[in-house]
Amino acid sequence: MRVTPKLLSTLVLAAFIAQPTLAEELTGTLKKIKDSGRIVVGVRDASQPFSYLLNDKQYVGYSVDLCNKVVDSVKKQLKLSALSVIYQPVTSQTRIPLMQNGTIDLECGSTTNSMERQKQVAFGNNMFWVNVRMAVKANSGIKGLADLNGKPVVTTTGTTSDRYIKQHEVGSKIDVKNLYGKDHDESFLMLETDRAAAFVMDDTLLAAKIANSRNPADFAIVGEILSGEPYGIMLRKDDPQFKKAVDDALNAVYKSKEIYNLYAKWFQSPIPPKGLNLRMPMSDKLKALFDNPNDKGA
């Protein structure tokens, strides 16, 4: 075949088009994961059913399952034959500092995505929606905020619930004695042993603590909704490449039946270790988050 100048030009152009697009240079967390062959996931010991330690051996929960989906997607994106997953326990107090100093790469717990926290860290597209309310002893006679005047009220150190208690103290003209548990287990124990008259926290966490207590009928979730807020998977701020990888992985789960299967697994089925079923139908607010994924903070 005679190669004319016109044909040569066409072949060169075709060859140029056939070249694969140069891969975007890795930066930030993705580069760290690629170079080290490991990803560090922050988890909680006692945030049932989102993230908790089972028999001192295995971290499980709704958030942990979602993070495992993200890890699988990152491994595939980086074309890694193996990726070591390290689970690093964090608390309400340590989760943000450990994210900022690079100890953990993802935080998979029950963390509210708030505008205030977005000044320090970033969040993947929101994964849950909760209302902040209070758990009390069923026979306490406490029905709402007005009944808390002069009583001890506990929440967990480092949570957004503390802010809502103080805001409503002013708005409701009540004066409570604020107590703090180091984690959700200790906060609930203070309610259980009558050291606190109410435990203010996210309703889903309260429902899980009550379901796992010795006598669930002894407790009730009552009173006004102090706030509604989204949960998000936390990651480092100013890392757009990793943020996109996390959002793409979550959006793929949200737009498939997988998210409904995950929800049913943790909120509408028996969960370990006691086989309790929270029997919580998915709220319209959460369905809307899955239909239109976003990372808006409260």
Short mmCIF file of N, CA, C and O in Angstrom, two decimals, residues 50 63 124 140 145 168 179 185 192 232 267:
data_model
loop_
_atom_site.label_atom_id
_atom_site.label_comp_id
_atom_site.label_asym_id
_atom_site.label_seq_id
_atom_site.Cartn_x
_atom_site.Cartn_y
_atom_site.Cartn_z
N PHE A 50 -23.70 1.15 64.30
CA PHE A 50 -22.90 1.76 63.23
C PHE A 50 -21.47 1.22 63.19
O PHE A 50 -20.94 0.90 62.12
N SER A 63 -21.72 1.40 59.39
CA SER A 63 -20.66 2.28 58.87
C SER A 63 -19.44 1.48 58.43
O SER A 63 -18.80 1.82 57.43
N GLY A 124 -17.41 12.31 53.33
CA GLY A 124 -17.99 11.75 52.12
C GLY A 124 -19.47 12.08 52.08
O GLY A 124 -20.02 12.64 53.05
N SER A 140 -39.94 7.50 85.10
CA SER A 140 -39.39 8.74 85.68
C SER A 140 -40.38 9.89 85.66
O SER A 140 -40.23 10.87 86.40
N LEU A 145 -38.24 18.50 77.82
CA LEU A 145 -37.17 19.33 78.37
C LEU A 145 -37.57 20.02 79.67
O LEU A 145 -36.77 20.14 80.60
N HIS A 168 -30.81 24.50 74.36
CA HIS A 168 -32.19 24.36 74.81
C HIS A 168 -32.34 24.72 76.28
O HIS A 168 -33.44 25.07 76.71
N LEU A 179 -23.55 16.29 82.70
CA LEU A 179 -22.59 15.22 82.96
C LEU A 179 -22.10 14.65 81.63
O LEU A 179 -22.80 14.75 80.62
N ASP A 185 -21.42 3.84 75.99
CA ASP A 185 -21.68 2.83 77.01
C ASP A 185 -21.70 3.44 78.40
O ASP A 185 -22.57 3.16 79.22
N GLU A 192 -28.71 4.27 83.50
CA GLU A 192 -29.18 2.99 84.04
C GLU A 192 -29.06 2.92 85.56
O GLU A 192 -29.89 2.32 86.24
N GLY A 232 -21.70 11.26 58.43
CA GLY A 232 -20.84 11.10 57.26
C GLY A 232 -19.59 10.32 57.61
O GLY A 232 -19.19 10.22 58.77
N PHE A 267 -30.67 -2.53 60.65
CA PHE A 267 -31.75 -1.82 61.34
C PHE A 267 -33.09 -2.56 61.32
O PHE A 267 -34.04 -2.15 61.96
#
